[in-house]
Amino acid sequence: MAFRPLNWLFGLFSLDIGIDLGTANTLVNVRGKGIVINEPSWVVLDKKTRRPEKIGLQAKEMVGRTPATHIAIRPLRDGVISEYDVTKDLIGYFLSKAHQQTLVPLPRPRVVIGIPSGATEVEKNAVYDASKESGARETYLIEEPMAAALGAGMPVTEVVGSMVVDIGGGTSEVAIISMSGVVVSRSLRVAGDELDQDIITYIRNKYNLLIGERMAEQVKMTVGSSYPLPSEKTMRVRGRNLVTGLPEELEISSVEVREAVSSSVQVIIDTIKDALDEAPPEIVADLMENGICLAGGGALLLGLKERLTDELNLRVWVAEDPLTCVARGAGMVLDDLERYSKLLVDIDN
Ligand code: ADP
Ligand code: MG
């Protein structure tokens, strides 16, 4: 990235913040400092008052362990702003946390927020208003796959086709981009969470063992895959036997987990094929040259790159640090708003 002395100087006296408001993780990128916050998008609410009591990391630790008076939710799950007030609290929490980390009192921040490409007008406005109410001086929205592609280093402003597949917790986003615009896009609600559910269902059906969501996610991250592994792995899982009602531990193999997640992985692959099918031939030629970039936490699923390379007949690569692409892309927009203004989403407020 080019060094811009003026921008740098300005950065000392104002707070510019890029936010990746993910369904699973929220990242905050402060200009001049980098990613200062990376926490799960969980909120624990008091059921009666609907007020949040814990947000982020502290809230995720309580998942599956809350008493009857409380409930743990992810307001952005499925890419929908299902809980406006809670989303506002979430944004407010992260903005004030980022603000607290600055040494001198600074004016209200300028904020770039990544939103899912499938977001409706109502949802876009909700995020925009929530940011404004949380104290942002200026708010800009960018579609997550666009931010991911930028953060992954793709030439999104150039006259060349780029393709990114961002697999998060609640949604997978597929986008083909050229000249600062989206040429083809798909957003589907099959992503990391769905794979976790697949694993829960599989283990319940095969072994009558009920495991929790966090255990299922561990299984996916440790022995999950979508392509035969050079050496297959095993892992011990714990849960409750549904027949005896008692705790039980058993060993599960990567071969079984691959079978468990295979149909959801296939849905994602079919969606990518579908998007490719719609791409104009010149752009397909560009993609043959530059390949397809995988971003988001789902990009880390073992063997996904190999599986996609096989199925698509194109080079597929995983972005550097795929979990932070959107936050880094949002930061790049703040670094040069003029250059990247075309990437932003229009808001009719
Ligand atoms: P979002 O943008 O929706 O917040 P992220 O890009 O942060 O989502 O990705 C979170 C998802 O990635 C979760 O479903 C998580 O389980 C999954 N994930 C993280 N690491 C891995 C891994 N090593 N293998 C498979 N999935 C992973
Ligand atoms: Mg994301």
GROMACS .gro file of C-alpha atoms and ligand atoms in nm:
model
  377
    1MET     CA    1   0.000   0.000   0.000
    2ALA     CA    2   0.138   0.344  -0.091
    3PHE     CA    3   0.237   0.570   0.197
    4ARG     CA    4   0.018   0.881   0.196
    5PRO     CA    5   0.158   1.140   0.438
    6LEU     CA    6  -0.157   1.354   0.436
    7ASN     CA    7  -0.379   1.058   0.514
    8TRP     CA    8  -0.145   0.953   0.786
    9LEU     CA    9  -0.146   1.299   0.943
   10PHE     CA   10  -0.523   1.316   0.922
   11GLY     CA   11  -0.541   0.972   1.081
   12LEU     CA   12  -0.369   1.107   1.390
   13PHE     CA   13  -0.653   1.348   1.456
   14SER     CA   14  -0.955   1.150   1.352
   15LEU     CA   15  -1.074   0.801   1.413
   16ASP     CA   16  -1.142   0.592   1.105
   17ILE     CA   17  -1.292   0.254   1.173
   18GLY     CA   18  -1.366  -0.038   0.942
   19ILE     CA   19  -1.608  -0.297   1.079
   20ASP     CA   20  -1.677  -0.648   0.957
   21LEU     CA   21  -2.015  -0.717   1.111
   22GLY     CA   22  -2.007  -1.090   1.050
   23THR     CA   23  -2.270  -1.344   1.144
   24ALA     CA   24  -2.008  -1.531   1.347
   25ASN     CA   25  -1.731  -1.279   1.421
   26THR     CA   26  -1.709  -0.902   1.440
   27LEU     CA   27  -1.376  -0.739   1.358
   28VAL     CA   28  -1.281  -0.377   1.405
   29ASN     CA   29  -0.999  -0.226   1.204
   30VAL     CA   30  -0.875   0.113   1.323
   31ARG     CA   31  -0.679   0.318   1.074
   32GLY     CA   32  -0.316   0.338   1.171
   33LYS     CA   33  -0.348   0.054   1.420
   34GLY     CA   34  -0.488  -0.245   1.236
   35ILE     CA   35  -0.738  -0.496   1.369
   36VAL     CA   36  -0.786  -0.409   1.735
   37ILE     CA   37  -1.100  -0.611   1.806
   38ASN     CA   38  -1.191  -0.961   1.691
   39GLU     CA   39  -1.477  -1.108   1.889
   40PRO     CA   40  -1.770  -1.343   1.829
   41SER     CA   41  -2.096  -1.168   1.728
   42TRP     CA   42  -2.280  -1.304   2.032
   43VAL     CA   43  -2.501  -1.114   2.274
   44VAL     CA   44  -2.648  -1.245   2.599
   45LEU     CA   45  -2.983  -1.082   2.676
   46ASP     CA   46  -3.188  -1.059   2.990
   47LYS     CA   47  -3.509  -1.225   2.867
   48LYS     CA   48  -3.741  -0.992   3.054
   49THR     CA   49  -3.588  -0.656   2.971
   50ARG     CA   50  -3.431  -0.761   2.637
   51ARG     CA   51  -3.124  -0.562   2.746
   52PRO     CA   52  -2.782  -0.704   2.657
   53GLU     CA   53  -2.576  -0.808   2.956
   54LYS     CA   54  -2.273  -0.947   2.780
   55ILE     CA   55  -2.141  -0.890   2.430
   56GLY     CA   56  -1.872  -1.058   2.222
   57LEU     CA   57  -1.623  -1.300   2.375
   58GLN     CA   58  -1.782  -1.301   2.718
   59ALA     CA   59  -2.120  -1.375   2.563
   60LYS     CA   60  -1.992  -1.665   2.352
   61GLU     CA   61  -1.848  -1.834   2.658
   62MET     CA   62  -2.201  -1.844   2.800
   63VAL     CA   63  -2.358  -2.011   2.496
   64GLY     CA   64  -2.536  -2.328   2.600
   65ARG     CA   65  -2.477  -2.243   2.965
   66THR     CA   66  -2.722  -1.958   3.031
   67PRO     CA   67  -2.984  -1.985   3.306
   68ALA     CA   68  -3.353  -1.970   3.213
   69THR     CA   69  -3.359  -1.593   3.271
   70HIS     CA   70  -3.110  -1.524   2.994
   71ILE     CA   71  -3.073  -1.602   2.627
   72ALA     CA   72  -2.768  -1.599   2.402
   73ILE     CA   73  -2.826  -1.480   2.044
   74ARG     CA   74  -2.634  -1.384   1.734
   75PRO     CA   75  -2.825  -1.085   1.598
   76LEU     CA   76  -2.676  -1.117   1.251
   77ARG     CA   77  -2.716  -1.489   1.208
   78ASP     CA   78  -2.834  -1.591   0.862
   79GLY     CA   79  -2.723  -1.249   0.744
   80VAL     CA   80  -3.048  -1.096   0.859
   81ILE     CA   81  -3.065  -0.805   1.096
   82SER     CA   82  -3.318  -0.995   1.299
   83GLU     CA   83  -3.283  -0.792   1.614
   84TYR     CA   84  -3.243  -0.425   1.537
   85ASP     CA   85  -3.195  -0.302   1.894
   86VAL     CA   86  -2.944  -0.571   1.969
   87THR     CA   87  -2.753  -0.497   1.648
   88LYS     CA   88  -2.737  -0.136   1.753
   89ASP     CA   89  -2.598  -0.233   2.092
   90LEU     CA   90  -2.345  -0.458   1.923
   91ILE     CA   91  -2.221  -0.179   1.695
   92GLY     CA   92  -2.223   0.068   1.985
   93TYR     CA   93  -2.021  -0.169   2.200
   94PHE     CA   94  -1.751  -0.220   1.940
   95LEU     CA   95  -1.732   0.148   1.847
   96SER     CA   96  -1.693   0.259   2.207
   97LYS     CA   97  -1.439  -0.016   2.273
   98ALA     CA   98  -1.232   0.102   1.977
   99HIS     CA   99  -1.270   0.459   2.097
  100GLN     CA  100  -1.154   0.373   2.447
  101GLN     CA  101  -0.833   0.235   2.308
  102THR     CA  102  -0.723   0.572   2.173
  103LEU     CA  103  -0.500   0.774   2.401
  104VAL     CA  104  -0.640   1.118   2.326
  105PRO     CA  105  -1.006   1.218   2.296
  106LEU     CA  106  -1.088   1.216   1.925
  107PRO     CA  107  -1.390   1.339   1.732
  108ARG     CA  108  -1.663   1.095   1.648
  109PRO     CA  109  -1.539   0.829   1.406
  110ARG     CA  110  -1.589   0.774   1.035
  111VAL     CA  111  -1.703   0.419   0.984
  112VAL     CA  112  -1.708   0.172   0.696
  113ILE     CA  113  -1.923  -0.133   0.765
  114GLY     CA  114  -1.937  -0.453   0.563
  115ILE     CA  115  -2.288  -0.591   0.508
  116PRO     CA  116  -2.397  -0.916   0.339
  117SER     CA  117  -2.467  -0.875  -0.033
  118GLY     CA  118  -2.811  -1.025   0.016
  119ALA     CA  119  -2.913  -0.753   0.262
  120THR     CA  120  -3.246  -0.583   0.192
  121GLU     CA  121  -3.301  -0.205   0.186
  122VAL     CA  122  -3.453  -0.229   0.531
  123GLU     CA  123  -3.150  -0.414   0.664
  124LYS     CA  124  -2.904  -0.171   0.504
  125ASN     CA  125  -3.090   0.121   0.657
  126ALA     CA  126  -3.097  -0.057   0.992
  127VAL     CA  127  -2.718  -0.093   0.997
  128TYR     CA  128  -2.671   0.264   0.878
  129ASP     CA  129  -2.905   0.404   1.146
  130ALA     CA  130  -2.755   0.183   1.414
  131SER     CA  131  -2.409   0.315   1.331
  132LYS     CA  132  -2.532   0.676   1.333
  133GLU     CA  133  -2.707   0.630   1.664
  134SER     CA  134  -2.395   0.470   1.804
  135GLY     CA  135  -2.207   0.792   1.744
  136ALA     CA  136  -2.048   0.758   1.400
  137ARG     CA  137  -1.988   1.092   1.229
  138GLU     CA  138  -2.003   0.944   0.881
  139THR     CA  139  -2.109   0.591   0.789
  140TYR     CA  140  -2.041   0.407   0.465
  141LEU     CA  141  -2.157   0.059   0.377
  142ILE     CA  142  -1.977  -0.189   0.155
  143GLU     CA  143  -2.094  -0.532   0.045
  144GLU     CA  144  -1.893  -0.797   0.225
  145PRO     CA  145  -1.772  -0.988  -0.083
  146MET     CA  146  -1.648  -0.660  -0.232
  147ALA     CA  147  -1.459  -0.579   0.088
  148ALA     CA  148  -1.330  -0.937   0.104
  149ALA     CA  149  -1.200  -0.921  -0.255
  150LEU     CA  150  -1.029  -0.589  -0.187
  151GLY     CA  151  -0.880  -0.716   0.138
  152ALA     CA  152  -0.758  -1.029  -0.039
  153GLY     CA  153  -0.567  -0.808  -0.281
  154MET     CA  154  -0.781  -0.859  -0.590
  155PRO     CA  155  -0.776  -0.585  -0.858
  156VAL     CA  156  -1.142  -0.492  -0.805
  157THR     CA  157  -1.121  -0.147  -0.964
  158GLU     CA  158  -0.952  -0.270  -1.281
  159VAL     CA  159  -1.098  -0.380  -1.610
  160VAL     CA  160  -1.055  -0.746  -1.529
  161GLY     CA  161  -1.280  -1.009  -1.375
  162SER     CA  162  -1.215  -1.126  -1.017
  163MET     CA  163  -1.410  -1.389  -0.827
  164VAL     CA  164  -1.438  -1.430  -0.453
  165VAL     CA  165  -1.618  -1.691  -0.244
  166ASP     CA  166  -1.660  -1.580   0.119
  167ILE     CA  167  -1.783  -1.861   0.342
  168GLY     CA  168  -1.880  -1.728   0.683
  169GLY     CA  169  -2.092  -1.863   0.968
  170GLY     CA  170  -2.445  -1.783   0.853
  171THR     CA  171  -2.396  -1.700   0.487
  172SER     CA  172  -2.175  -1.785   0.193
  173GLU     CA  173  -2.129  -1.508  -0.058
  174VAL     CA  174  -2.014  -1.555  -0.413
  175ALA     CA  175  -1.925  -1.253  -0.626
  176ILE     CA  176  -1.770  -1.185  -0.962
  177ILE     CA  177  -1.636  -0.831  -0.974
  178SER     CA  178  -1.502  -0.604  -1.246
  179MET     CA  179  -1.445  -0.228  -1.269
  180SER     CA  180  -1.556  -0.159  -0.910
  181GLY     CA  181  -1.890  -0.328  -0.968
  182VAL     CA  182  -2.050  -0.663  -0.902
  183VAL     CA  183  -2.115  -0.852  -1.226
  184VAL     CA  184  -2.272  -1.165  -1.077
  185SER     CA  185  -2.347  -1.242  -0.715
  186ARG     CA  186  -2.506  -1.511  -0.504
  187SER     CA  187  -2.573  -1.517  -0.133
  188LEU     CA  188  -2.684  -1.837   0.033
  189ARG     CA  189  -2.759  -1.939   0.387
  190VAL     CA  190  -2.549  -2.249   0.377
  191ALA     CA  191  -2.216  -2.187   0.546
  192GLY     CA  192  -2.022  -2.279   0.861
  193ASP     CA  193  -2.324  -2.302   1.092
  194GLU     CA  194  -2.498  -2.542   0.857
  195LEU     CA  195  -2.195  -2.772   0.858
  196ASP     CA  196  -2.204  -2.770   1.240
  197GLN     CA  197  -2.571  -2.871   1.230
  198ASP     CA  198  -2.493  -3.145   0.977
  199ILE     CA  199  -2.237  -3.288   1.218
  200ILE     CA  200  -2.484  -3.278   1.509
  201THR     CA  201  -2.748  -3.459   1.301
  202TYR     CA  202  -2.504  -3.719   1.172
  203ILE     CA  203  -2.371  -3.811   1.517
  204ARG     CA  204  -2.723  -3.820   1.659
  205ASN     CA  205  -2.853  -4.047   1.385
  206LYS     CA  206  -2.554  -4.280   1.376
  207TYR     CA  207  -2.463  -4.303   1.746
  208ASN     CA  208  -2.767  -4.167   1.933
  209LEU     CA  209  -2.529  -3.912   2.079
  210LEU     CA  210  -2.639  -3.552   2.117
  211ILE     CA  211  -2.352  -3.304   2.104
  212GLY     CA  212  -2.360  -2.924   2.146
  213GLU     CA  213  -2.300  -2.662   1.877
  214ARG     CA  214  -1.962  -2.565   2.012
  215MET     CA  215  -1.846  -2.926   2.016
  216ALA     CA  216  -1.972  -2.968   1.659
  217GLU     CA  217  -1.774  -2.661   1.550
  218GLN     CA  218  -1.463  -2.806   1.713
  219VAL     CA  219  -1.516  -3.132   1.522
  220LYS     CA  220  -1.551  -2.940   1.195
  221MET     CA  221  -1.238  -2.735   1.253
  222THR     CA  222  -1.029  -3.031   1.370
  223VAL     CA  223  -1.135  -3.324   1.152
  224GLY     CA  224  -1.379  -3.169   0.901
  225SER     CA  225  -1.288  -3.184   0.533
  226SER     CA  226  -1.430  -3.190   0.185
  227TYR     CA  227  -1.164  -3.394   0.008
  228PRO     CA  228  -0.978  -3.713   0.107
  229LEU     CA  229  -0.693  -3.623   0.341
  230PRO     CA  230  -0.335  -3.748   0.296
  231SER     CA  231  -0.379  -3.913   0.636
  232GLU     CA  232  -0.728  -3.935   0.780
  233LYS     CA  233  -0.778  -3.815   1.138
  234THR     CA  234  -0.993  -3.897   1.439
  235MET     CA  235  -1.122  -3.699   1.735
  236ARG     CA  236  -1.307  -3.779   2.059
  237VAL     CA  237  -1.647  -3.616   2.105
  238ARG     CA  238  -1.859  -3.582   2.417
  239GLY     CA  239  -2.232  -3.556   2.455
  240ARG     CA  240  -2.541  -3.717   2.597
  241ASN     CA  241  -2.658  -4.059   2.486
  242LEU     CA  242  -3.021  -4.018   2.385
  243VAL     CA  243  -3.113  -4.376   2.473
  244THR     CA  244  -2.954  -4.406   2.816
  245GLY     CA  245  -2.965  -4.033   2.893
  246LEU     CA  246  -2.609  -4.059   3.024
  247PRO     CA  247  -2.289  -3.879   2.924
  248GLU     CA  248  -2.083  -4.060   2.666
  249GLU     CA  249  -1.760  -4.013   2.474
  250LEU     CA  250  -1.676  -4.167   2.139
  251GLU     CA  251  -1.430  -4.138   1.855
  252ILE     CA  252  -1.527  -3.993   1.520
  253SER     CA  253  -1.319  -3.999   1.201
  254SER     CA  254  -1.258  -3.741   0.933
  255VAL     CA  255  -1.413  -3.983   0.683
  256GLU     CA  256  -1.741  -3.974   0.878
  257VAL     CA  257  -1.735  -3.596   0.916
  258ARG     CA  258  -1.672  -3.557   0.544
  259GLU     CA  259  -1.980  -3.766   0.476
  260ALA     CA  260  -2.178  -3.559   0.729
  261VAL     CA  261  -2.101  -3.226   0.563
  262SER     CA  262  -2.091  -3.343   0.202
  263SER     CA  263  -2.438  -3.237   0.093
  264SER     CA  264  -2.402  -2.884   0.232
  265VAL     CA  265  -2.058  -2.850   0.073
  266GLN     CA  266  -2.217  -2.962  -0.254
  267VAL     CA  267  -2.482  -2.689  -0.225
  268ILE     CA  268  -2.205  -2.429  -0.194
  269ILE     CA  269  -2.019  -2.576  -0.492
  270ASP     CA  270  -2.336  -2.580  -0.704
  271THR     CA  271  -2.396  -2.214  -0.622
  272ILE     CA  272  -2.042  -2.125  -0.734
  273LYS     CA  273  -2.100  -2.318  -1.058
  274ASP     CA  274  -2.425  -2.136  -1.106
  275ALA     CA  275  -2.255  -1.797  -1.070
  276LEU     CA  276  -1.979  -1.902  -1.312
  277ASP     CA  277  -2.244  -2.009  -1.557
  278GLU     CA  278  -2.377  -1.655  -1.564
  279ALA     CA  279  -2.041  -1.485  -1.615
  280PRO     CA  280  -1.972  -1.331  -1.957
  281PRO     CA  281  -1.701  -1.517  -2.156
  282GLU     CA  282  -1.437  -1.243  -2.131
  283ILE     CA  283  -1.463  -1.258  -1.757
  284VAL     CA  284  -1.444  -1.637  -1.757
  285ALA     CA  285  -1.120  -1.600  -1.950
  286ASP     CA  286  -0.990  -1.361  -1.681
  287LEU     CA  287  -1.084  -1.608  -1.410
  288MET     CA  288  -0.894  -1.884  -1.590
  289GLU     CA  289  -0.592  -1.662  -1.561
  290ASN     CA  290  -0.640  -1.532  -1.204
  291GLY     CA  291  -0.831  -1.811  -1.034
  292ILE     CA  292  -1.096  -1.793  -0.763
  293CYS     CA  293  -1.022  -1.658  -0.417
  294LEU     CA  294  -1.165  -1.821  -0.104
  295ALA     CA  295  -1.221  -1.602   0.203
  296GLY     CA  296  -1.404  -1.624   0.537
  297GLY     CA  297  -1.356  -1.887   0.806
  298GLY     CA  298  -1.509  -2.158   0.584
  299ALA     CA  299  -1.214  -2.121   0.346
  300LEU     CA  300  -1.012  -2.302   0.614
  301LEU     CA  301  -1.213  -2.624   0.584
  302LEU     CA  302  -0.955  -2.886   0.494
  303GLY     CA  303  -0.954  -2.992   0.132
  304LEU     CA  304  -1.203  -2.730   0.013
  305LYS     CA  305  -0.951  -2.572  -0.220
  306GLU     CA  306  -0.862  -2.911  -0.369
  307ARG     CA  307  -1.226  -3.012  -0.406
  308LEU     CA  308  -1.318  -2.687  -0.581
  309THR     CA  309  -1.015  -2.702  -0.808
  310ASP     CA  310  -1.130  -3.048  -0.917
  311GLU     CA  311  -1.493  -2.954  -0.969
  312LEU     CA  312  -1.450  -2.615  -1.134
  313ASN     CA  313  -1.150  -2.677  -1.354
  314LEU     CA  314  -1.007  -2.344  -1.236
  315ARG     CA  315  -0.727  -2.249  -1.002
  316VAL     CA  316  -0.864  -2.190  -0.653
  317TRP     CA  317  -0.662  -2.021  -0.379
  318VAL     CA  318  -0.722  -1.931  -0.017
  319ALA     CA  319  -0.673  -1.563   0.071
  320GLU     CA  320  -0.403  -1.478   0.319
  321ASP     CA  321  -0.563  -1.474   0.664
  322PRO     CA  322  -0.914  -1.539   0.523
  323LEU     CA  323  -1.095  -1.445   0.846
  324THR     CA  324  -0.976  -1.084   0.830
  325CYS     CA  325  -1.025  -1.004   0.458
  326VAL     CA  326  -1.346  -0.802   0.502
  327ALA     CA  327  -1.204  -0.594   0.789
  328ARG     CA  328  -0.884  -0.528   0.597
  329GLY     CA  329  -1.082  -0.436   0.284
  330ALA     CA  330  -1.296  -0.192   0.485
  331GLY     CA  331  -0.974  -0.037   0.616
  332MET     CA  332  -0.841   0.004   0.264
  333VAL     CA  333  -1.156   0.194   0.168
  334LEU     CA  334  -1.099   0.438   0.456
  335ASP     CA  335  -0.741   0.484   0.346
  336ASP     CA  336  -0.857   0.611   0.008
  337LEU     CA  337  -1.227   0.693   0.008
  338GLU     CA  338  -1.201   0.880  -0.319
  339ARG     CA  339  -1.052   0.591  -0.510
  340TYR     CA  340  -1.292   0.336  -0.366
  341SER     CA  341  -1.611   0.543  -0.348
  342LYS     CA  342  -1.767   0.339  -0.630
  343LEU     CA  343  -1.741   0.026  -0.418
  344LEU     CA  344  -1.975   0.167  -0.155
  345VAL     CA  345  -2.344   0.088  -0.125
  346ASP     CA  346  -2.592   0.370  -0.190
  347ILE     CA  347  -2.811   0.457   0.103
  348ASP     CA  348  -3.118   0.671   0.052
  349ASN     CA  349  -3.119   0.845   0.387
  350ADP     P1  350  -1.881  -1.438   0.944
  350ADP     O1  351  -1.819  -1.346   0.843
  350ADP     O2  352  -2.017  -1.486   0.906
  350ADP     O3  353  -1.877  -1.379   1.083
  350ADP     P2  354  -1.632  -1.584   0.952
  350ADP     O4  355  -1.570  -1.548   0.823
  350ADP     O5  356  -1.580  -1.519   1.074
  350ADP     O6  357  -1.791  -1.569   0.948
  350ADP     O7  358  -1.621  -1.742   0.965
  350ADP     C1  359  -1.677  -1.810   1.072
  350ADP     C2  360  -1.705  -1.954   1.029
  350ADP     O8  361  -1.583  -2.015   0.988
  350ADP     C3  362  -1.758  -2.036   1.145
  350ADP     O9  363  -1.865  -2.118   1.100
  350ADP     C4  364  -1.639  -2.121   1.184
  350ADP    O10  365  -1.678  -2.244   1.240
  350ADP     C5  366  -1.571  -2.139   1.050
  350ADP     N1  367  -1.429  -2.176   1.064
  350ADP     C6  368  -1.333  -2.110   1.130
  350ADP     N2  369  -1.217  -2.178   1.125
  350ADP     C7  370  -1.240  -2.291   1.054
  350ADP     C8  371  -1.161  -2.404   1.014
  350ADP     N3  372  -1.033  -2.413   1.048
  350ADP     N4  373  -1.220  -2.501   0.941
  350ADP     C9  374  -1.350  -2.493   0.909
  350ADP     N5  375  -1.430  -2.390   0.940
  350ADP    C10  376  -1.377  -2.290   1.014
  351MG      MG  377  -1.784  -1.250   0.688
   0.00000   0.00000   0.00000
